[in-house]
mmCIF file of C-alpha atoms and ligand atoms in Angstrom:
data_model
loop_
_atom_site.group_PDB
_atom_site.id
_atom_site.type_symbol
_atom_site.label_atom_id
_atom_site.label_comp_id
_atom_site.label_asym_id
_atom_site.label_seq_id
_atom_site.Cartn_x
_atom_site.Cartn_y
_atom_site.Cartn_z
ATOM 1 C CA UNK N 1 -29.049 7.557 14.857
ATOM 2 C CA UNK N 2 -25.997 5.207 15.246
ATOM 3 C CA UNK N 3 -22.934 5.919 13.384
ATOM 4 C CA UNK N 4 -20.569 3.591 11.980
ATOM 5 C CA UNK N 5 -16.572 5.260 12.184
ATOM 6 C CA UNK N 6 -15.146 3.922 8.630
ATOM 7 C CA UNK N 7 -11.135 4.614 8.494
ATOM 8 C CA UNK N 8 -10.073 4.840 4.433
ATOM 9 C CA UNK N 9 -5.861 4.887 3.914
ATOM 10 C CA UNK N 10 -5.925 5.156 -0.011
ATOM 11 C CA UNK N 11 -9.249 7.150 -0.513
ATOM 12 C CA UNK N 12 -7.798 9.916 -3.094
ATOM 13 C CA UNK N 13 -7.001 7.251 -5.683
ATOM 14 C CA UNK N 14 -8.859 5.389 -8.594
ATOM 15 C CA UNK N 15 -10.466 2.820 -6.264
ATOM 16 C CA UNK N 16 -10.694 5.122 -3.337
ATOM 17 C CA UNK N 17 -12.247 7.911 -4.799
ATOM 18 C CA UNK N 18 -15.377 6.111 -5.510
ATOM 19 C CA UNK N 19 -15.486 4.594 -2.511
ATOM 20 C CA UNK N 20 -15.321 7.878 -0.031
ATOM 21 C CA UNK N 21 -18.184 9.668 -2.281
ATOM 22 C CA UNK N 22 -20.437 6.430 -1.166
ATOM 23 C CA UNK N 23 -19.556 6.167 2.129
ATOM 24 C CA UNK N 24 -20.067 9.860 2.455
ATOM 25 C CA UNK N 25 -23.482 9.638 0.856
ATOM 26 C CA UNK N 26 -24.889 7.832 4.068
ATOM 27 C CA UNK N 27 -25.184 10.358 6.454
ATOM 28 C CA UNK N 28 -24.664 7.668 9.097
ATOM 29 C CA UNK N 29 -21.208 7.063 7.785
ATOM 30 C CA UNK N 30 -18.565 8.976 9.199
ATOM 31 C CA UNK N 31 -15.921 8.822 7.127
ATOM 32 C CA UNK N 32 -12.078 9.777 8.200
ATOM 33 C CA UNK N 33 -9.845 10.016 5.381
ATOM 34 C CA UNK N 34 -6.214 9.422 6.214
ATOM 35 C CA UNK N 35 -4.060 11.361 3.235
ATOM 36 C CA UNK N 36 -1.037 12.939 2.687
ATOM 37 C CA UNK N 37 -2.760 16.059 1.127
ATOM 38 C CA UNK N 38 -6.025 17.340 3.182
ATOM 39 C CA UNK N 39 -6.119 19.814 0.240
ATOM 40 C CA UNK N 40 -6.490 16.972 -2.422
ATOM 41 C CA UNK N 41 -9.422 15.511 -0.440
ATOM 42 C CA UNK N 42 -11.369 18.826 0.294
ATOM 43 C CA UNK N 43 -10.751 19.075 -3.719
ATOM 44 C CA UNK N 44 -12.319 15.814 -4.237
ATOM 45 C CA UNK N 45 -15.341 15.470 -1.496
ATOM 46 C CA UNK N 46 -15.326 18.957 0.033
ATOM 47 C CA UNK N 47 -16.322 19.187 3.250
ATOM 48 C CA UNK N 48 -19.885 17.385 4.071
ATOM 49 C CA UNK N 49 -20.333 17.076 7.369
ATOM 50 C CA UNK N 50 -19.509 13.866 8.007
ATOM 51 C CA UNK N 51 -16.262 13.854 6.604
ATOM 52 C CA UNK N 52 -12.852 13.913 8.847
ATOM 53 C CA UNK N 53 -9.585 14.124 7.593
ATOM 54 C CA UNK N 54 -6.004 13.309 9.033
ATOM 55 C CA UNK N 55 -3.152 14.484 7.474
ATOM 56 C CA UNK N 56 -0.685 11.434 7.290
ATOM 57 C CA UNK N 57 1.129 8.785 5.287
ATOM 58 C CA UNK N 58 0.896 5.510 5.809
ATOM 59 C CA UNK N 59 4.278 4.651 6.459
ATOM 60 C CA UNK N 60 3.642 6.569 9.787
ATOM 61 C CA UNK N 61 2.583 3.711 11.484
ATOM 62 C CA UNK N 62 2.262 5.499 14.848
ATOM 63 C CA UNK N 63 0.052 8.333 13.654
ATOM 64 C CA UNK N 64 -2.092 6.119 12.179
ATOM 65 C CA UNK N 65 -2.331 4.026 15.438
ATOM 66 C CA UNK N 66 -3.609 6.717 17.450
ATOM 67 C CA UNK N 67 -5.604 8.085 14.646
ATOM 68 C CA UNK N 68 -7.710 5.322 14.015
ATOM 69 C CA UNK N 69 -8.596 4.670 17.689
ATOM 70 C CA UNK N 70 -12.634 4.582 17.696
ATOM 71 C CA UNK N 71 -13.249 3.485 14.128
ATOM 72 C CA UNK N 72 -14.611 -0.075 13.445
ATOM 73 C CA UNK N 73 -14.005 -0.753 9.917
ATOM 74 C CA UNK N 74 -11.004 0.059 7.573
ATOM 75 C CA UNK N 75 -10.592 0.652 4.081
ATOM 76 C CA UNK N 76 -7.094 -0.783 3.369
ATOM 77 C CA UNK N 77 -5.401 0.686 0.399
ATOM 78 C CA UNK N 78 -1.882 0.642 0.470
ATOM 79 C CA UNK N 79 -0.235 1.698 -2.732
ATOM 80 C CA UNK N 80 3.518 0.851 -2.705
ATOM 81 C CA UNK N 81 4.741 1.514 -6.219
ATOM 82 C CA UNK N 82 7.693 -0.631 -5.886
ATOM 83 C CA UNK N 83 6.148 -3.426 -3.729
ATOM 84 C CA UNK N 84 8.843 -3.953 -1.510
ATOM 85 C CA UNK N 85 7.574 -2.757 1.487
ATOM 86 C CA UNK N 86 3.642 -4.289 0.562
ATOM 87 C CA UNK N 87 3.211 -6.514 3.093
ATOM 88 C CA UNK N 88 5.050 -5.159 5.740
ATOM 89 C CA UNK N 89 2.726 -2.020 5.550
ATOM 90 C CA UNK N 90 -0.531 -3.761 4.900
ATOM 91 C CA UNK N 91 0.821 -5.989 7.988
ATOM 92 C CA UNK N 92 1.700 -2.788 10.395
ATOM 93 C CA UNK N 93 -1.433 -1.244 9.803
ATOM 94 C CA UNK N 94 -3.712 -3.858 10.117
ATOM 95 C CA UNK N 95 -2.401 -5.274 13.307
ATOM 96 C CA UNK N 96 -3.015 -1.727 14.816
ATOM 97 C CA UNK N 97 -6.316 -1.635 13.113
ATOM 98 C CA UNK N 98 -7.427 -4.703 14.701
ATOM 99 C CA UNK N 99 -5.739 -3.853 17.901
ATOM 100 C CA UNK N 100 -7.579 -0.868 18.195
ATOM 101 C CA UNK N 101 -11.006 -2.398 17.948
ATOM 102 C CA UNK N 102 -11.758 -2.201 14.358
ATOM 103 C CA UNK N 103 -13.857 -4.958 13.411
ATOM 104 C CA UNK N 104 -13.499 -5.698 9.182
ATOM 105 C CA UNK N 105 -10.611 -4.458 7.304
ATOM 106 C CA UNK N 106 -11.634 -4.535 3.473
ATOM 107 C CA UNK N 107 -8.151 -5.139 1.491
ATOM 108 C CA UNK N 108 -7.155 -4.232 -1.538
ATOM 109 C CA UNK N 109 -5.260 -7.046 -3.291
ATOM 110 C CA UNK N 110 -5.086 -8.359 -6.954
ATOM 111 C CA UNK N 111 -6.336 -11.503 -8.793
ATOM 112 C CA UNK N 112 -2.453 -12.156 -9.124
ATOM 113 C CA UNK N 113 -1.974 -13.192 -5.381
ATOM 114 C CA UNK N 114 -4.257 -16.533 -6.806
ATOM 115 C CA UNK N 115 -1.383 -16.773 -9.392
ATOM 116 C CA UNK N 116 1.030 -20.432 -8.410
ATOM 117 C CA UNK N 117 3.502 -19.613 -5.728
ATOM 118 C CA UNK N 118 5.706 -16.878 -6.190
ATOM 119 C CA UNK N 119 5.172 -17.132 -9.963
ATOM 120 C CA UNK N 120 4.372 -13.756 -9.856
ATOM 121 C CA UNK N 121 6.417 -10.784 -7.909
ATOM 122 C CA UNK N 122 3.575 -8.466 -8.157
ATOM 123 C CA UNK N 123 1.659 -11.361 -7.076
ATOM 124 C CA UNK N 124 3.792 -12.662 -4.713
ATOM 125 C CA UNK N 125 3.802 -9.140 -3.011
ATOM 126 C CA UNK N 126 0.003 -8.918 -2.630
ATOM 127 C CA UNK N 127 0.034 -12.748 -1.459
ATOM 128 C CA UNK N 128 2.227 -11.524 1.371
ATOM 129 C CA UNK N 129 0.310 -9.043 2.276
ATOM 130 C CA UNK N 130 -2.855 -11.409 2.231
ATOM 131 C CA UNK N 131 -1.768 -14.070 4.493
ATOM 132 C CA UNK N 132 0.221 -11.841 6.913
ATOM 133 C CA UNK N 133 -3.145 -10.504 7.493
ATOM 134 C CA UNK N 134 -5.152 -13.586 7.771
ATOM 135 C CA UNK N 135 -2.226 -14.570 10.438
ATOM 136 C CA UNK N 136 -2.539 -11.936 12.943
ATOM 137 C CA UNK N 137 -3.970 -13.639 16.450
ATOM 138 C CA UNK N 138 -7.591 -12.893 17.383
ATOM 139 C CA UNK N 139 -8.417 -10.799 14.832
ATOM 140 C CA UNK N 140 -11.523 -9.215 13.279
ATOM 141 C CA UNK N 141 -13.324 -9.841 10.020
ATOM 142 C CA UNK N 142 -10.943 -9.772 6.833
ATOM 143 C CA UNK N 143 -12.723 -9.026 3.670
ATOM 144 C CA UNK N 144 -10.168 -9.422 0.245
ATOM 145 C CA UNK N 145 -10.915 -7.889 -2.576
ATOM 146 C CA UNK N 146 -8.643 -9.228 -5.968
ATOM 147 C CA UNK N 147 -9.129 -6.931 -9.331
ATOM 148 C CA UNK N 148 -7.789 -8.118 -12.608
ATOM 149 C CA UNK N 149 -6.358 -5.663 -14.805
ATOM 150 C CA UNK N 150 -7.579 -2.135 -14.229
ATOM 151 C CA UNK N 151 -9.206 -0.212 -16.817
ATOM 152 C CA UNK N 152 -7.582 2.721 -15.680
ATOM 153 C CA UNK N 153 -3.752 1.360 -16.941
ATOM 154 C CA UNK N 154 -4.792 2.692 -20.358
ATOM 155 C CA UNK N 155 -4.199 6.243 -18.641
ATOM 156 C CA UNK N 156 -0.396 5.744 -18.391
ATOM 157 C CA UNK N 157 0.394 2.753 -19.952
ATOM 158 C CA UNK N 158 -1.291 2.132 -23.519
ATOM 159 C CA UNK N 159 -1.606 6.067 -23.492
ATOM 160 C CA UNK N 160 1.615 7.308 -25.443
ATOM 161 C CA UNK N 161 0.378 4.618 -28.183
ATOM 162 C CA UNK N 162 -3.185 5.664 -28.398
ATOM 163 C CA UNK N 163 -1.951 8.802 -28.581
ATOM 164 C CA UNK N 164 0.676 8.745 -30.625
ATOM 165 C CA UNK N 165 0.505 5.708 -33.448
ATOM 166 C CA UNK N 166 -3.440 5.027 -33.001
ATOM 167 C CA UNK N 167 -2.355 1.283 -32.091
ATOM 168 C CA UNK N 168 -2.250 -0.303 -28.395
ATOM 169 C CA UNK N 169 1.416 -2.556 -27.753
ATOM 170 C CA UNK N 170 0.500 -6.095 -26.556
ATOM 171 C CA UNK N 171 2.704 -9.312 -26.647
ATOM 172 C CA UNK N 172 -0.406 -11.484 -26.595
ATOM 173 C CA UNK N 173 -2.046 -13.241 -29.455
ATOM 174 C CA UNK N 174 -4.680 -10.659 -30.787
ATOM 175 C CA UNK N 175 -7.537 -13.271 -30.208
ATOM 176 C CA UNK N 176 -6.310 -14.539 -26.429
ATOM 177 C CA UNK N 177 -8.794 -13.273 -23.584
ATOM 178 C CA UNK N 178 -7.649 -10.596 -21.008
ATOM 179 C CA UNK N 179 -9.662 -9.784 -17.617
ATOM 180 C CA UNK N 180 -10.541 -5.839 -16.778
ATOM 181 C CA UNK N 181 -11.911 -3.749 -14.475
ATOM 182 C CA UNK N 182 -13.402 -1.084 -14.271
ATOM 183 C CA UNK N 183 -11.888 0.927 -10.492
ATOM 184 C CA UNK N 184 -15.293 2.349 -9.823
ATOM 185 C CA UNK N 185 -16.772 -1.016 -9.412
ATOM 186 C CA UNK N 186 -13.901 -2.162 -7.248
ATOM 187 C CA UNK N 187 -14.728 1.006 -5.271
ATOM 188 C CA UNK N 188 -18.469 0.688 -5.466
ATOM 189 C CA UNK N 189 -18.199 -3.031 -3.558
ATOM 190 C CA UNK N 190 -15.852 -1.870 -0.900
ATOM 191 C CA UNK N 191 -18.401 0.959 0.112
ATOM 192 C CA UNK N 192 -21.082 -1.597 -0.003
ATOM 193 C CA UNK N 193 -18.780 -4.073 1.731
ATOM 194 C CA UNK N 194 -17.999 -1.291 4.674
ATOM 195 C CA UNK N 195 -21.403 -0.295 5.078
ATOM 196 C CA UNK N 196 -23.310 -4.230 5.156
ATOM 197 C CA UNK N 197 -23.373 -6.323 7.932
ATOM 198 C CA UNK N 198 -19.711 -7.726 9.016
ATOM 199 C CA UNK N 199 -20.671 -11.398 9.142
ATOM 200 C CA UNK N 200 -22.338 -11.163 5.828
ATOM 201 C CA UNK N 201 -19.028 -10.606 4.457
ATOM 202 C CA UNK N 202 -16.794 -12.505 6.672
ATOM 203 C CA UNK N 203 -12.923 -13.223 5.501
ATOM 204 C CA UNK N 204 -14.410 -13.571 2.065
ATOM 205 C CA UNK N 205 -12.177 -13.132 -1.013
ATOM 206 C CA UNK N 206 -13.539 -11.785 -3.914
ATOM 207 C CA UNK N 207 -12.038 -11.958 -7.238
ATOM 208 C CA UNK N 208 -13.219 -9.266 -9.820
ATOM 209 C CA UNK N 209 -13.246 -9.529 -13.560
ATOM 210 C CA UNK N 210 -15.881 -7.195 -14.605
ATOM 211 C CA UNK N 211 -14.778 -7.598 -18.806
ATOM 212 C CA UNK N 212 -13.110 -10.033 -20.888
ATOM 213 C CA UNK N 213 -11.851 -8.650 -24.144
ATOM 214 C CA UNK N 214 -9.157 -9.840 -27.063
ATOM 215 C CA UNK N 215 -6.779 -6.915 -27.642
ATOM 216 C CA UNK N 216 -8.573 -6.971 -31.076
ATOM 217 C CA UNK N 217 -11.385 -6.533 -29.690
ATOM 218 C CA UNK N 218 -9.998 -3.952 -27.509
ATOM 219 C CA UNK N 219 -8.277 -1.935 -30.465
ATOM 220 C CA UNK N 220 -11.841 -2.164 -32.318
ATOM 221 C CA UNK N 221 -13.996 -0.738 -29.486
ATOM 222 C CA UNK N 222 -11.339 1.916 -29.177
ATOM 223 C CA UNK N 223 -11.510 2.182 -32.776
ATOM 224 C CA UNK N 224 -15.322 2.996 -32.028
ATOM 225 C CA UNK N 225 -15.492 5.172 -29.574
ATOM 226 C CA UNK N 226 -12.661 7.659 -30.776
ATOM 227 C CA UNK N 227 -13.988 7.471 -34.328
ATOM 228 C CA UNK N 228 -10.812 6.091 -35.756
ATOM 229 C CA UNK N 229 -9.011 3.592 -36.284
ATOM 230 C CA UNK N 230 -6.680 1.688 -33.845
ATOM 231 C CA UNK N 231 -4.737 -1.169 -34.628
ATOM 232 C CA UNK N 232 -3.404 -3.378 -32.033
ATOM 233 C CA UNK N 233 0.109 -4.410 -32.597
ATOM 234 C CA UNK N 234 1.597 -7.794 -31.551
ATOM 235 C CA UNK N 235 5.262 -7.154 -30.388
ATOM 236 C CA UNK N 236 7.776 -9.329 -29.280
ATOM 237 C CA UNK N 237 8.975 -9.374 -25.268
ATOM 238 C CA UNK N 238 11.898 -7.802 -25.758
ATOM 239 C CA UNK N 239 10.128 -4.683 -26.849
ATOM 240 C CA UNK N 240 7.723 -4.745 -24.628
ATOM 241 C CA UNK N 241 9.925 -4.797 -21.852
ATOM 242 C CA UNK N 242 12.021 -1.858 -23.504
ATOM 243 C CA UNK N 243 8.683 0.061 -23.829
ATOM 244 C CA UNK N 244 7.663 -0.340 -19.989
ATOM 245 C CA UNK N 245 11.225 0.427 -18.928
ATOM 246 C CA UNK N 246 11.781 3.425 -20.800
ATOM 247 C CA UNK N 247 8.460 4.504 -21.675
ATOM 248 C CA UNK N 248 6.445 4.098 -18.728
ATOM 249 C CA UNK N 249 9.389 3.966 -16.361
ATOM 250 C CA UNK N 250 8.632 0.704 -15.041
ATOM 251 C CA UNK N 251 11.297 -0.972 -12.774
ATOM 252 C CA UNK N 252 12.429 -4.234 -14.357
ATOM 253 C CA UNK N 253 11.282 -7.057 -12.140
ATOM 254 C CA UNK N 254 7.349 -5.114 -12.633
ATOM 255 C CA UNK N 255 8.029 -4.876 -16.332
ATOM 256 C CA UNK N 256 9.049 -8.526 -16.617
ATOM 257 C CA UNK N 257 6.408 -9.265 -14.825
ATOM 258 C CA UNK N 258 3.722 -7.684 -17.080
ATOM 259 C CA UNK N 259 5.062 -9.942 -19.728
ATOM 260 C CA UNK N 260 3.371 -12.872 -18.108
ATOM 261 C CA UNK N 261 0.426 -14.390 -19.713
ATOM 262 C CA UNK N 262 -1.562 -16.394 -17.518
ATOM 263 C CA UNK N 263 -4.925 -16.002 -18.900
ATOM 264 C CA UNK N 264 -6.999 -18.760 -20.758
ATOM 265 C CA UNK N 265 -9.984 -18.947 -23.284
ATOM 266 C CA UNK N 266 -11.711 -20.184 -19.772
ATOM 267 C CA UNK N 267 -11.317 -16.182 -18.226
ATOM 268 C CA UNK N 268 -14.451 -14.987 -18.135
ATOM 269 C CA UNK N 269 -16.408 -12.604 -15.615
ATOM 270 C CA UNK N 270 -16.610 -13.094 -12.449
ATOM 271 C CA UNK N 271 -20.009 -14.996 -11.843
ATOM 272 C CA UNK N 272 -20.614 -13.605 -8.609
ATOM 273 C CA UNK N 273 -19.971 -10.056 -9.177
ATOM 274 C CA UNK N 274 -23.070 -8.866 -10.817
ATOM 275 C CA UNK N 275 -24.718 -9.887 -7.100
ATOM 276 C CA UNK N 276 -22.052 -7.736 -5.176
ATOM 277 C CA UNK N 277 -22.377 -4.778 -7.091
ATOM 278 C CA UNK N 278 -26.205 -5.349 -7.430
ATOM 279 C CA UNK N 279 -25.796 -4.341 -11.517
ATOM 280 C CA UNK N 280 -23.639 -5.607 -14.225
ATOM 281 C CA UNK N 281 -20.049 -4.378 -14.178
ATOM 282 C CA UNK N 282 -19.184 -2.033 -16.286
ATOM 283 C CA UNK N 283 -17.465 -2.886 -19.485
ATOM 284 C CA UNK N 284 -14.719 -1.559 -21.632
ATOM 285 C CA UNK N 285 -16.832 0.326 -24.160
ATOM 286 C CA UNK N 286 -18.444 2.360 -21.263
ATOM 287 C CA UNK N 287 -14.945 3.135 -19.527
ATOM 288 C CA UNK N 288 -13.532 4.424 -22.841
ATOM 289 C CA UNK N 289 -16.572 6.227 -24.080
ATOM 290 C CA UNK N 290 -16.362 8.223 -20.114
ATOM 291 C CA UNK N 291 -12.351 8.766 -20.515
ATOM 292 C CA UNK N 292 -12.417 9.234 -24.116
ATOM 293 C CA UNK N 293 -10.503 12.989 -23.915
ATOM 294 C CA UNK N 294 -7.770 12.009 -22.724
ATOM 295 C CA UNK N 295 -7.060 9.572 -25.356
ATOM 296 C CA UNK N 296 -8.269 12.649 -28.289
HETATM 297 N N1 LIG G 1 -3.159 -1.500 -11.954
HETATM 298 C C1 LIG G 1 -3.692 -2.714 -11.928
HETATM 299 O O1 LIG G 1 -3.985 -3.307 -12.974
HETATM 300 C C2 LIG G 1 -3.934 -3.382 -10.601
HETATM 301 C C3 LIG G 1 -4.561 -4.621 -10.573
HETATM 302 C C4 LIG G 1 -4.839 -5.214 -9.334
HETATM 303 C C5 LIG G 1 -4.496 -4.566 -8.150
HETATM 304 N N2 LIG G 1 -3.858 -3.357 -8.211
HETATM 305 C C6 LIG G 1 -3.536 -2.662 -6.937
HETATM 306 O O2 LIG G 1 -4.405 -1.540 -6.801
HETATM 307 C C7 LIG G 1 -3.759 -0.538 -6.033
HETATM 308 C C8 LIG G 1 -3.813 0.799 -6.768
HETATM 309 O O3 LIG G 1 -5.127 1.310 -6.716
HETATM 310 P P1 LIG G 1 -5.500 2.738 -7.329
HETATM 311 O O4 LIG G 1 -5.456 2.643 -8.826
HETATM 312 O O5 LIG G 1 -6.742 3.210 -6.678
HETATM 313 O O6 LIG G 1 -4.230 3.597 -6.869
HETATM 314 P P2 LIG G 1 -3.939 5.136 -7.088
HETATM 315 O O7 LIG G 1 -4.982 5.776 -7.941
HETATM 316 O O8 LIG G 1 -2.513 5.262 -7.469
HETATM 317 O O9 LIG G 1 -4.131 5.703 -5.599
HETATM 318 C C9 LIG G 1 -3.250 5.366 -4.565
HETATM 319 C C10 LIG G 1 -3.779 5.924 -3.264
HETATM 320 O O10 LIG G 1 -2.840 5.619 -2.224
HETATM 321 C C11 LIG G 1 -2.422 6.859 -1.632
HETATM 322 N N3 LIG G 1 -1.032 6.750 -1.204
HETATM 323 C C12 LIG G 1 0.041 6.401 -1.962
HETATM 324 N N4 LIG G 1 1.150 6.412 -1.200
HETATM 325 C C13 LIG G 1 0.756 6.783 0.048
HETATM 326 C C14 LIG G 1 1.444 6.965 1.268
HETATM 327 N N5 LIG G 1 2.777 6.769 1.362
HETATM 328 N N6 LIG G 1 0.737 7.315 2.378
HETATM 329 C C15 LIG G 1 -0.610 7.509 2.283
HETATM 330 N N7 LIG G 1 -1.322 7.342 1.155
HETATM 331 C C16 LIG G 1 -0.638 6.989 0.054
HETATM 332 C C17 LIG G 1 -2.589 7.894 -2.732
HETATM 333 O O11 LIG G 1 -2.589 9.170 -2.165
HETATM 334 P P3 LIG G 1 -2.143 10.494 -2.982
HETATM 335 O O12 LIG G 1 -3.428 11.044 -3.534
HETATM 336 O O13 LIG G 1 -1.531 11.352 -1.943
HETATM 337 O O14 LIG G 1 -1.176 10.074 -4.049
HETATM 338 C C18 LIG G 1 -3.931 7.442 -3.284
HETATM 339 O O15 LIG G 1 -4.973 7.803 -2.406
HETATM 340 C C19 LIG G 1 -2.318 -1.003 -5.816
HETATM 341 O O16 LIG G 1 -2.204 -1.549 -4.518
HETATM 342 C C20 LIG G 1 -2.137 -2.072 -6.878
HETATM 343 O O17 LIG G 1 -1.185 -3.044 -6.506
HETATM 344 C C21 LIG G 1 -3.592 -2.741 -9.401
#
């Protein structure tokens, strides 16, 4: 049998998660997860036999180095809460990756790095990231991946609300369009990404709206699934941007940022996406009716 090494930095996360339990379902996979906690990752995959593990962070750019020696693709993940240091990680590690003979890095990004030029910081960080990437000299294969707005934010931001005063916060018009996704379909396509042919793929970017939905619309399937009703509430900026701050703890350039609304009535799914996930993506009403508890 020949084996294909996979390297995953951000595997014990939403996105990650997902993609380690496919990788590891191919026993020709063999899958070393780079983590801070080895505990956390025997937790989430135990221990099939193709699994490694490597205790590390990724701001320890010279484990990783001699860590990844041997692998040829690499699950890129790095989650930097306050963005600063985005692209000079993404940068560091790739450049070893590639140095070391890896031969497709599959990047996590967001569909805000397509926003206008430094419109965005959280874009603007992830657009870093992206081309410092794309510049490195004689590189391998550079697969992008670029989410919309991740299902999974009702966990710790719309939360407290649902929770709380059965509404979800929004400064957009009830009716306006919004792009979600659901993280195990970002995760499903990396897998499937890391495991196809590396030319099939080549540098391709792929953005990822897997559901378009109104906040009405939102507040009514919610409504729906938890068998009672939620009301979504308009609210001005200002109050928004209190609510992130001290709510959610948000820093303020992140929270200011969040108060951006760049969508159109032209959003709308990704056309491609059904073909790279081989299935429709999942929608909103399935995502709530799976994390439904923790909004009861
Ligand atoms: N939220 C959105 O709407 C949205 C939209 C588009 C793109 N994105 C991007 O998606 C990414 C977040 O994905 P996610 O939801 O899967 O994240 P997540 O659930 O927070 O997981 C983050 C992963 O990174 C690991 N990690 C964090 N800091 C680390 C460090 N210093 N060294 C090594 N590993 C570290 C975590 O490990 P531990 O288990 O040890 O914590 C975990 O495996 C971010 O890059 C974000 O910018 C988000």
């Amino acid at each position: 049998m020949s084996y294909e090494k996979i390297f995953v930095v951000g595997g014990t996360g939403n996105i990650g998660t997902r993609t380690v339990k496919d990788l590891l379902q191919n026993e020709s996979n063999l899958v070393t997860v780079y983590a801070r906690s080895p505990k956390k990752v025997r937790q989430l995959f135990h221990s099939p036999p193709n699994l490694s593990v490597i205790q590390g962070d990724y701001t320890d750019v010279d484990l990783f180095e001699k860590s990844i020696s041997g692998h040829t693709r690499l699950f890129l993940l790095v989650h930097n809460p306050e963005l600063h240091d985005m692209a000079k990680y993404n940068t560091a590690l790739a450049e070893r990756a590639y140095a070391a003979g890896v031969k497709q890095i599959v990047m996590i990004s967001g569909l805000w790095a397509a926003f206008p030029y430094r419109s965005s910081f959280i874009g603007n960080a992830a657009y870093e990231a992206e081309t410092a990437i794309a510049a490195i000299p004689n590189r391998g294969m550079f697969v992008t991946l670029r989410p919309s707005i991740f299902m999974t934010n009702h966990l710790w931001i719309e939360i407290h609300t649902i929770k709380n005063a059965n509404t979800i916060f929004g400064t957009i018009d009830p009716d306006a369009k919004e792009p979600w996704i659901s993280t195990n379909d970002i995760g499903e396509v990396a897998a499937t990404i890391l495991q196809d042919p590396i030319l099939k793929h080549r540098n391709a970017v792929y953005e990822m709206i897997g559901d378009v939905k109104s906040p009405k619309e939102r507040a009514s399937i919610l409504s729906k699934v938890l068998g009672k009703e939620i009301t979504y509430t308009q609210i001005a900026d200002q109050e928004r941007y209190e609510y992130l701050t001290k709510e959610v703890a948000m820093e303020h350039i992140k929270a200011y940022d969040m108060l951006l609304q760049p969508w159109s009535s032209e959003t709308k799914v990704s056309p491609g996406f059904s073909i790279l996930l081989g299935r429709q993506p999942e929608g909103l009403e399935n995502w709530f009716e799976k994390n439904k508890a923790a909004f009861l």
